[in-house]
PDB file of C-alpha atoms in Angstrom:
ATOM      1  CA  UNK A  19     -47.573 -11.135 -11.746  1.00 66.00           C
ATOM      2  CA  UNK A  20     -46.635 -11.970 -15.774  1.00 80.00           C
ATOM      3  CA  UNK A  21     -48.166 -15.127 -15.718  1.00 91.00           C
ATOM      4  CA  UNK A  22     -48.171 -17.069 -19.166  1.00 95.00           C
ATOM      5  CA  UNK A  23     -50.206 -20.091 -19.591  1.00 97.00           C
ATOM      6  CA  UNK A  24     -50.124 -22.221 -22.629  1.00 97.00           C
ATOM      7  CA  UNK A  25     -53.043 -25.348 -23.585  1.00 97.00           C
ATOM      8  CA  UNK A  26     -52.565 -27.945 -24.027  1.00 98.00           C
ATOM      9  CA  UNK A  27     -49.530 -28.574 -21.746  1.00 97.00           C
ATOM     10  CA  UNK A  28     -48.973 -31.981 -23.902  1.00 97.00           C
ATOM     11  CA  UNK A  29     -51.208 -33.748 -27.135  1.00 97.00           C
ATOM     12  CA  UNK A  30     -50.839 -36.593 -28.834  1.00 97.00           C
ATOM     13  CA  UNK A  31     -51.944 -36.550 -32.401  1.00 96.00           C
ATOM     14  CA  UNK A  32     -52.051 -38.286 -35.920  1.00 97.00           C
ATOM     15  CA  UNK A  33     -49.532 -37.757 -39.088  1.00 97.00           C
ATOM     16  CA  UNK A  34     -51.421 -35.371 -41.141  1.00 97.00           C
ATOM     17  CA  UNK A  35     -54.144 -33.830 -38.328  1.00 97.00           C
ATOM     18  CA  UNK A  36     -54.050 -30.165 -37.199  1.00 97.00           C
ATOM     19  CA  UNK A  37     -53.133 -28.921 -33.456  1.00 98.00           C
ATOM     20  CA  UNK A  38     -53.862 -25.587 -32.078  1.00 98.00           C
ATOM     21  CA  UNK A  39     -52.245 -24.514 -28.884  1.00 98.00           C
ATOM     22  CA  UNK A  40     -52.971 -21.492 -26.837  1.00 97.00           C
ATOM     23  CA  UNK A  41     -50.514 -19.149 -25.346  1.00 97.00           C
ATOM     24  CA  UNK A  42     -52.355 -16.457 -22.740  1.00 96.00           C
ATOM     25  CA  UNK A  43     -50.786 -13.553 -20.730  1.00 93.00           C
ATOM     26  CA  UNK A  44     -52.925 -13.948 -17.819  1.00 93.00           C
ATOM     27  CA  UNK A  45     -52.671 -10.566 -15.906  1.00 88.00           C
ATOM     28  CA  UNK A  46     -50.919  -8.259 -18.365  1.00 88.00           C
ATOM     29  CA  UNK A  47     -51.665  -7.847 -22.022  1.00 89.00           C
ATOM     30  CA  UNK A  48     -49.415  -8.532 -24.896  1.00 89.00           C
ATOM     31  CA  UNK A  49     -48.337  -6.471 -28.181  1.00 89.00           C
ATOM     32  CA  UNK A  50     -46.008  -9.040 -29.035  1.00 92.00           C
ATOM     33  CA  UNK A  51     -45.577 -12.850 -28.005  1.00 95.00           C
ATOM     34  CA  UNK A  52     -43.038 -14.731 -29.525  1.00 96.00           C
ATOM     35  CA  UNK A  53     -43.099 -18.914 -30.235  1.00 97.00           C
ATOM     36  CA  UNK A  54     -39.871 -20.776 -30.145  1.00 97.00           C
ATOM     37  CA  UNK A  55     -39.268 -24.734 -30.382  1.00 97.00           C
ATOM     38  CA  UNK A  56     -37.364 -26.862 -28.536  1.00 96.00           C
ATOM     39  CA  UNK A  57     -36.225 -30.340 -29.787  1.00 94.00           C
ATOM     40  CA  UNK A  58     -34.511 -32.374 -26.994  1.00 90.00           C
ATOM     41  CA  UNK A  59     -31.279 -31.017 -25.018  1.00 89.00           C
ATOM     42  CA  UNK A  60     -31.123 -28.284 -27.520  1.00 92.00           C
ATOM     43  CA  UNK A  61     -31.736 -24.673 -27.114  1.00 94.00           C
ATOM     44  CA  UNK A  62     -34.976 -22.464 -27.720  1.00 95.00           C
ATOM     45  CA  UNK A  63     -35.114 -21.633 -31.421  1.00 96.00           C
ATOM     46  CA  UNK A  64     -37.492 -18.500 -32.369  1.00 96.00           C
ATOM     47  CA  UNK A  65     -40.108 -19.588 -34.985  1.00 97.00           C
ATOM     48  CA  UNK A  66     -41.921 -16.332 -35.326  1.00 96.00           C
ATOM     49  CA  UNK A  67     -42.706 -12.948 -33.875  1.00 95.00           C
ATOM     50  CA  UNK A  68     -46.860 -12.596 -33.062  1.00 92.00           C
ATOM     51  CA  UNK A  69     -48.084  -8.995 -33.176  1.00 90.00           C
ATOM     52  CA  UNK A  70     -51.472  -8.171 -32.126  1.00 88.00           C
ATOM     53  CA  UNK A  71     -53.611  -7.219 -34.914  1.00 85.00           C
ATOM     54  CA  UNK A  72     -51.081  -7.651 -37.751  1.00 87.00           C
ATOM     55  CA  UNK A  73     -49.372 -10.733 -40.003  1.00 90.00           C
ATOM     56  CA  UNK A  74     -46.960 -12.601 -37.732  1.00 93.00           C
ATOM     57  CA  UNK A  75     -43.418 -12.538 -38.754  1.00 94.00           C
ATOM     58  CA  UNK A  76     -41.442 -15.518 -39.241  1.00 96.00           C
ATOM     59  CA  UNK A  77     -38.379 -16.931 -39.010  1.00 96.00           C
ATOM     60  CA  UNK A  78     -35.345 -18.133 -41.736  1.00 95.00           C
ATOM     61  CA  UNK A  79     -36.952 -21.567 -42.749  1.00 95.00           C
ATOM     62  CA  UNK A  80     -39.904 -21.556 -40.590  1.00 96.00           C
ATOM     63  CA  UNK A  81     -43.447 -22.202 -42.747  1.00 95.00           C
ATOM     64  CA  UNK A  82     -45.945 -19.839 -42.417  1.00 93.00           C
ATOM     65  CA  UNK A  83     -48.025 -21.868 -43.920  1.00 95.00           C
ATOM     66  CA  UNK A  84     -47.479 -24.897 -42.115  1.00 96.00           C
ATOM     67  CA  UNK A  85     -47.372 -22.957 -38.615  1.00 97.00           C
ATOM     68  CA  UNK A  86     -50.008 -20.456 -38.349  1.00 96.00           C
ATOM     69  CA  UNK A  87     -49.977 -17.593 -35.529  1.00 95.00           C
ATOM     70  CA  UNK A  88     -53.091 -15.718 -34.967  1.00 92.00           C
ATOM     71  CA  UNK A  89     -52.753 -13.089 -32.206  1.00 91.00           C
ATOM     72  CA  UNK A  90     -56.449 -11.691 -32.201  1.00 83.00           C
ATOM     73  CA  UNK A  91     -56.259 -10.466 -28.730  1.00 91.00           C
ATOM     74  CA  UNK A  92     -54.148  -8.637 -26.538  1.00 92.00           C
ATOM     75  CA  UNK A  93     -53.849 -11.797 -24.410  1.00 93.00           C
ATOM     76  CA  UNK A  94     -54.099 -14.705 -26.967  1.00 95.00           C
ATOM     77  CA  UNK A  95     -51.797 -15.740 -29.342  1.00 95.00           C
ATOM     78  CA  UNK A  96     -52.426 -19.622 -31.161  1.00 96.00           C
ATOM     79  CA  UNK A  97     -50.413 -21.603 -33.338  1.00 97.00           C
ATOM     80  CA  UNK A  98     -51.891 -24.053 -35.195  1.00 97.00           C
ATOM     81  CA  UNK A  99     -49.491 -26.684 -36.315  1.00 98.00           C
ATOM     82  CA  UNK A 100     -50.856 -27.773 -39.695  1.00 97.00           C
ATOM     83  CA  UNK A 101     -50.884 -31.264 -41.176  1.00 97.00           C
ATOM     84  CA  UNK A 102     -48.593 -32.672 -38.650  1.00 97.00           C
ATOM     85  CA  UNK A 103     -45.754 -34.875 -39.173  1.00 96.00           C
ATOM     86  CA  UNK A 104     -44.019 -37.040 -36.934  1.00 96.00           C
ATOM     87  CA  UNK A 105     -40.547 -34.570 -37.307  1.00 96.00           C
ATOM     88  CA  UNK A 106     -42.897 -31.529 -35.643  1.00 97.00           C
ATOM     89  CA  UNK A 107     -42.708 -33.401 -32.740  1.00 97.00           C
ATOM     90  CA  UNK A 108     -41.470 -30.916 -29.857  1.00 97.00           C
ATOM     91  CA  UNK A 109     -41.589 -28.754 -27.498  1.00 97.00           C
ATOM     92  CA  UNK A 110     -43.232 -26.377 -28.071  1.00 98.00           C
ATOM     93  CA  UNK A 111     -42.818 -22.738 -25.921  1.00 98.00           C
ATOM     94  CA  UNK A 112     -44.854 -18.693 -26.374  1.00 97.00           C
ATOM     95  CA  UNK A 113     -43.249 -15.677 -24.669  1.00 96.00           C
ATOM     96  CA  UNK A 114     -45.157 -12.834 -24.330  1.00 94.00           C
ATOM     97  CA  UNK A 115     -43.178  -9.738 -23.793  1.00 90.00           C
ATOM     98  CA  UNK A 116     -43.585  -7.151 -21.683  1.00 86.00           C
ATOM     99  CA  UNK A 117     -42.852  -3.138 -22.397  1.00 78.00           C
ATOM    100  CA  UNK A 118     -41.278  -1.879 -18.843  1.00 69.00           C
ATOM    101  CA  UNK A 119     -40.734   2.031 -20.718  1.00 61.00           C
ATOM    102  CA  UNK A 120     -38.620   4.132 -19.113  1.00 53.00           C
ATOM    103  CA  UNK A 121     -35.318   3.153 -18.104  1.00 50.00           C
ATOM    104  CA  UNK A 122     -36.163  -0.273 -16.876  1.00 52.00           C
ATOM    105  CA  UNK A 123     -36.062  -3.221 -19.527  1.00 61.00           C
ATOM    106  CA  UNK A 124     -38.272  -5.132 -21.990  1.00 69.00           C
ATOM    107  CA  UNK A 125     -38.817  -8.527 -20.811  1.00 82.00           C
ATOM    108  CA  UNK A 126     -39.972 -11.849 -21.708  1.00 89.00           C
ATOM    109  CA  UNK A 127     -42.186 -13.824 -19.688  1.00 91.00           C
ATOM    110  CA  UNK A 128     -42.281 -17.454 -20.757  1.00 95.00           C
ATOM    111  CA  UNK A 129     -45.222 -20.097 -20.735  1.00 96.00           C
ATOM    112  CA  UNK A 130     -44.768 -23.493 -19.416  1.00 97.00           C
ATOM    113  CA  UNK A 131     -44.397 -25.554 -22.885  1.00 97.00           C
ATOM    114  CA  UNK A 132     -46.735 -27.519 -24.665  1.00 98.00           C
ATOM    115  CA  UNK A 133     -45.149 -30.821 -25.635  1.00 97.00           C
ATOM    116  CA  UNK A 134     -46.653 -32.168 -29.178  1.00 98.00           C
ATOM    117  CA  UNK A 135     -46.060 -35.146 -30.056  1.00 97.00           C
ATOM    118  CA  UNK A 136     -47.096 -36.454 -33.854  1.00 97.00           C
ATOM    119  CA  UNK A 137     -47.784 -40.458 -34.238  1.00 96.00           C
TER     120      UNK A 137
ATOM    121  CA  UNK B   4     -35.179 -33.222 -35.293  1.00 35.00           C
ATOM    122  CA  UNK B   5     -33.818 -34.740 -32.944  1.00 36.00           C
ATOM    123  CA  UNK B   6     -29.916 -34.995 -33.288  1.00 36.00           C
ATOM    124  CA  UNK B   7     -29.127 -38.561 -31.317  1.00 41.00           C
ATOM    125  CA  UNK B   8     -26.194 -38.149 -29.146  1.00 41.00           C
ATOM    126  CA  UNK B   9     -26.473 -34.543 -28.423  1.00 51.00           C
ATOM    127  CA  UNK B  10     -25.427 -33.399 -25.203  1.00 64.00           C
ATOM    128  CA  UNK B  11     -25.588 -30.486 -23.100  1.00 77.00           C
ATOM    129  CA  UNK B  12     -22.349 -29.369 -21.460  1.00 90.00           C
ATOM    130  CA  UNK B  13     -22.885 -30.295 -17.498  1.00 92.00           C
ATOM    131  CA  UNK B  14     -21.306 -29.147 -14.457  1.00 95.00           C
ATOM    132  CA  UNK B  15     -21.578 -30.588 -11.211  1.00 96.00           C
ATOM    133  CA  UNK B  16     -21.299 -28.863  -7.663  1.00 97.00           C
ATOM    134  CA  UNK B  17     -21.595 -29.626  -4.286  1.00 97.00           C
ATOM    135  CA  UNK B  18     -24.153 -28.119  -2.041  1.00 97.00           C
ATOM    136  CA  UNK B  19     -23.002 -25.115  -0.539  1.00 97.00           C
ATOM    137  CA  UNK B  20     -20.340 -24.164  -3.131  1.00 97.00           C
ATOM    138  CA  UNK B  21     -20.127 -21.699  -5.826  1.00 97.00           C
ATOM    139  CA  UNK B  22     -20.944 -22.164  -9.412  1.00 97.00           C
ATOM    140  CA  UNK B  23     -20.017 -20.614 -12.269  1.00 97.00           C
ATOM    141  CA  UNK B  24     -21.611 -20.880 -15.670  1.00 97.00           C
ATOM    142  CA  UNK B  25     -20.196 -19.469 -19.035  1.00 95.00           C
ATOM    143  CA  UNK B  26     -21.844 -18.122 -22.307  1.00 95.00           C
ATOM    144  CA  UNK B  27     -19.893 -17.072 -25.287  1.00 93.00           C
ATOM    145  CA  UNK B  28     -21.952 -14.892 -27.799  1.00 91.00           C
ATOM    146  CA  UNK B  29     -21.669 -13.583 -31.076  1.00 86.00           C
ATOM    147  CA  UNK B  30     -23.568 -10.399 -32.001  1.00 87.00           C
ATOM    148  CA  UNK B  31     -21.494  -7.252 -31.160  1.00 87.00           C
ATOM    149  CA  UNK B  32     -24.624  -5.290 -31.676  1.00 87.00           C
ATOM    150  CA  UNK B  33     -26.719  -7.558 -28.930  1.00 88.00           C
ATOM    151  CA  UNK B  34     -26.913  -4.809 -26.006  1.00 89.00           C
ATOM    152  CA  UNK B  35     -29.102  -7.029 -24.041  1.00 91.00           C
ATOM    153  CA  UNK B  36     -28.274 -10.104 -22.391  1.00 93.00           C
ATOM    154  CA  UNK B  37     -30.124 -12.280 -19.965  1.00 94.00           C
ATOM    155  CA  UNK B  38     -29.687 -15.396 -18.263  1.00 96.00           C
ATOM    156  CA  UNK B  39     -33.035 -18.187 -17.985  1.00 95.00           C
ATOM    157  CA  UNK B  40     -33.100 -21.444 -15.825  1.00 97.00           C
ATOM    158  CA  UNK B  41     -35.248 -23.857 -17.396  1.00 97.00           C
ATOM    159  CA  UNK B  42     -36.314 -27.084 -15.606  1.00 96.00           C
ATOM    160  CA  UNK B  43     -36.990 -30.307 -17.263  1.00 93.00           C
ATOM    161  CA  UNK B  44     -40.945 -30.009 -19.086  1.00 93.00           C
ATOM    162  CA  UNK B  45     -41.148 -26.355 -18.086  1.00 95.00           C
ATOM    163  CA  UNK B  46     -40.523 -23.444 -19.808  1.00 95.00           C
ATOM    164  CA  UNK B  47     -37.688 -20.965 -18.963  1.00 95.00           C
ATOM    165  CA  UNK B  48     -37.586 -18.659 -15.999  1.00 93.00           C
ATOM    166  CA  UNK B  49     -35.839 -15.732 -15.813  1.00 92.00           C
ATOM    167  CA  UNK B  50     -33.063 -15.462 -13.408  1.00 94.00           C
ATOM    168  CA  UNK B  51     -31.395 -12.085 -14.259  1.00 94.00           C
ATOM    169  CA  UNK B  52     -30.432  -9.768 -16.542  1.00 93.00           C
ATOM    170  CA  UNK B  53     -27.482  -7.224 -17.764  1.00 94.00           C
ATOM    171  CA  UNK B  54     -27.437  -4.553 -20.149  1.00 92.00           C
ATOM    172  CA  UNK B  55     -24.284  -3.845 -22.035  1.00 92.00           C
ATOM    173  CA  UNK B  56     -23.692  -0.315 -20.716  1.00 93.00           C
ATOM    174  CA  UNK B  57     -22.456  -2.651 -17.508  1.00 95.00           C
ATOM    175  CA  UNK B  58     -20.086  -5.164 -16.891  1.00 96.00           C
ATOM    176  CA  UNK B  59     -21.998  -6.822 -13.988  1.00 97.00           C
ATOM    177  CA  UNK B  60     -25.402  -6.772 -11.924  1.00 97.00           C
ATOM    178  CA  UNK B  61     -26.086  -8.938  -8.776  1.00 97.00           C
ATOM    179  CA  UNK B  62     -29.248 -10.317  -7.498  1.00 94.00           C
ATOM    180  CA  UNK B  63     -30.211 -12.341  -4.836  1.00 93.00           C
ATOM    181  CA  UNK B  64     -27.402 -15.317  -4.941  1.00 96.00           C
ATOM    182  CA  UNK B  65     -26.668 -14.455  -8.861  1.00 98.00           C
ATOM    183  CA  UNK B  66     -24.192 -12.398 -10.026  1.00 98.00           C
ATOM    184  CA  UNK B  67     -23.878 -11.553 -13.979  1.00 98.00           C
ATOM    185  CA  UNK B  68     -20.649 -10.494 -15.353  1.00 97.00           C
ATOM    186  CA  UNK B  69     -20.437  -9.171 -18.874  1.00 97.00           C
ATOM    187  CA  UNK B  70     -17.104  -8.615 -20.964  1.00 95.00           C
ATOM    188  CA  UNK B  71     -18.223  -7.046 -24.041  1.00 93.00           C
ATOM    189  CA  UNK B  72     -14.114  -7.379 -25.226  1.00 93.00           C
ATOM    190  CA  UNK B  73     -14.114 -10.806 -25.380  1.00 94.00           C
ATOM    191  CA  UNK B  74     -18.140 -11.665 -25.659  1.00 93.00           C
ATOM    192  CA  UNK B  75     -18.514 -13.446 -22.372  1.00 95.00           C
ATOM    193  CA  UNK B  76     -21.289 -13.821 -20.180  1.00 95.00           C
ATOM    194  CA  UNK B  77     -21.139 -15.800 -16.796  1.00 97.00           C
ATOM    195  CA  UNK B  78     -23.450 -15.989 -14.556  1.00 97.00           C
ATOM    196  CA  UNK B  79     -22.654 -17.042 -10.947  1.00 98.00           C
ATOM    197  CA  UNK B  80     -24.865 -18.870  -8.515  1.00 98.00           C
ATOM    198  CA  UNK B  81     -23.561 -18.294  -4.784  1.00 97.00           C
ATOM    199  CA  UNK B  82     -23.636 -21.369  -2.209  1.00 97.00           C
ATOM    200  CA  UNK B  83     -25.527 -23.612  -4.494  1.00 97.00           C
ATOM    201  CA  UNK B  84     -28.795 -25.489  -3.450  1.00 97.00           C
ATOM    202  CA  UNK B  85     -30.385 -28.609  -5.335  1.00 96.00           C
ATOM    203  CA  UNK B  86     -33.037 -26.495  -6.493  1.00 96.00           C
ATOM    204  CA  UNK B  87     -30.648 -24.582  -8.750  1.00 97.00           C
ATOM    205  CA  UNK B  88     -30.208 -28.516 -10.202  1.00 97.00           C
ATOM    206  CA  UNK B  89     -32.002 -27.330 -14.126  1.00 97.00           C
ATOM    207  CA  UNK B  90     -30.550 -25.931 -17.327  1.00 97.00           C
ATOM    208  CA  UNK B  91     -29.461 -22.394 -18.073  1.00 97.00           C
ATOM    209  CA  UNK B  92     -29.611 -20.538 -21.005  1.00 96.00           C
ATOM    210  CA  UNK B  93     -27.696 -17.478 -21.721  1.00 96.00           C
ATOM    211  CA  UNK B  94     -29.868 -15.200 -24.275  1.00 94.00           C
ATOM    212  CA  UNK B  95     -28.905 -12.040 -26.035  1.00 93.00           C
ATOM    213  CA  UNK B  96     -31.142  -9.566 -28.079  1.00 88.00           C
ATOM    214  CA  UNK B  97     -30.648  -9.660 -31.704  1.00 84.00           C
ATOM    215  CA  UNK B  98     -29.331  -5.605 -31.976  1.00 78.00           C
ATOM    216  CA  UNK B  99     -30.465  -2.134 -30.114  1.00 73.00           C
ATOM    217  CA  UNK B 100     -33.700  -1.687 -29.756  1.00 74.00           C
ATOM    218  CA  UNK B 101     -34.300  -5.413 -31.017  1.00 80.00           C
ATOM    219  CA  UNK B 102     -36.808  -7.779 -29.173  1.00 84.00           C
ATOM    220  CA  UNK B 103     -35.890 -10.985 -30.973  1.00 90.00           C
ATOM    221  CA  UNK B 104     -33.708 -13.457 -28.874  1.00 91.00           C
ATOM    222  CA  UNK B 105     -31.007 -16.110 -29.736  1.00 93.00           C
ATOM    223  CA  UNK B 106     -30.028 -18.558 -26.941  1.00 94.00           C
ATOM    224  CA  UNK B 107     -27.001 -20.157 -25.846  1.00 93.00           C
ATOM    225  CA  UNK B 108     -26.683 -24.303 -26.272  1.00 91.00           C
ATOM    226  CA  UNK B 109     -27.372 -24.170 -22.557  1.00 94.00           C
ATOM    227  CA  UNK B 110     -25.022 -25.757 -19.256  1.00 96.00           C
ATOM    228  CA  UNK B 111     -26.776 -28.450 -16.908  1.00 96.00           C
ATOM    229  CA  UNK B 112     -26.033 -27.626 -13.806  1.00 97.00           C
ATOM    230  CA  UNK B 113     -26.812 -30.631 -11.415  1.00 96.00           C
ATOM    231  CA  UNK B 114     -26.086 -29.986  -7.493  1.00 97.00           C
ATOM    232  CA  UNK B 115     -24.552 -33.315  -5.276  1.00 95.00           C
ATOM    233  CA  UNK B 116     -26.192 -33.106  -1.993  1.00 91.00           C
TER     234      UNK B 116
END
């Protein structure tokens, strides 16, 4: 069980095109999912918070209006990487979290990655 | 971007042995802490995880040890096998009750057959 998928798992696109990738919770659904980029032997850095129903939450220096997050369902979140430029090339990754209650924990379930890159 | 020249602090095993893999953190308020392994072009997995009432949890070969004096997280990986061979990341929550996490820089572990 807590499957995440994300799609694409790679693109290719043009300086200055849109790219919308897809993170899914596949047998559970999802209040929150969280997307984080990754640039190349560096760590997972949070970009925003994604809350079903309600304005995503971003980040210290992340662009809301450059990355939107649209979390219509309780097992879809997107982000749409606007106008791309060749420095949003990455990695990147959705975690959709999972509410245990009780006395067991909170956890995040990660998605495979969707590598972008921007010609 | 890309920082040129970056690399990830590596340690090497041998088959069979032990390894042991540090995190420092920062937050005193984090009182969640979890370790990921993340192979190359996937996203992480979760390995195990430690809350900061305790100072150490074992799982099936991994053992986390917390020490909430100093800020140290290790995570230990008994007789090592080349699928272990991937990156781990040490993450912590951001405060009580907070979701939000910050990751370590990461250790490669690679395992010598």
């Amino acid at each position: 069980g807590a499957v995440v998928s994300q799609h694409p798992s790679w693109v290719i696109c043009k300086s200055g095109t849109s790219v919308k990738i897809e993170c899914r919770s596949l047998d559970f659904q999802a209040t929150t999912m969280f997307w984080y980029r990754q640039f190349p032997k560096q760590s997972l850095m949070l970009m925003a918070t994604s809350n079903e129903g309600s304005k995503a939450t971003y980040e210290q220096g992340v662009e809301k209006d450059k990355f939107l997050i649209n979390h219509a369902s309780l097992t879809l979140s997107t982000l749409t990487v606007t106008s791309a430029h060749p420095e949003d090339s990455s990695f990147y990754i959705c975690s959709a979290l999972i509410l245990a209650g009780g006395v067991s924990t909170d956890t995040q379930y990660f998605g495979p990655g969707t590598r972008l890159t921007v010609l | 971007g890309e920082s040129v020249g970056l690399h990830l602090p590596t340690l090497s095993v041998q088959e069979g042995d032990n390894s042991i893999i540090n995190c420092a953190y920062s937050n005193s308020a984090s009182d969640y802490f979890i370790w990921y392994k993340q192979e190359s072009g996937k996203g992480p997995q979760f390995i195990i995880d430690i809350r900061s009432n305790m100072d150490k949890r074992q799982g099936q070969r991994v053992t986390v040890l917390l020490n909430k004096t100093v800020k140290h997280l290790s995570l230990q990986i008994a007789a090592t096998q080349p699928g272990d061979s991937a990156v781990y990341f040490c993450a912590e929550t951001r405060g009580a009750g907070s979701y939000q996490l910050t990751f370590g820089k990461g250790t490669k572990l690679s395992v010598i057959p």
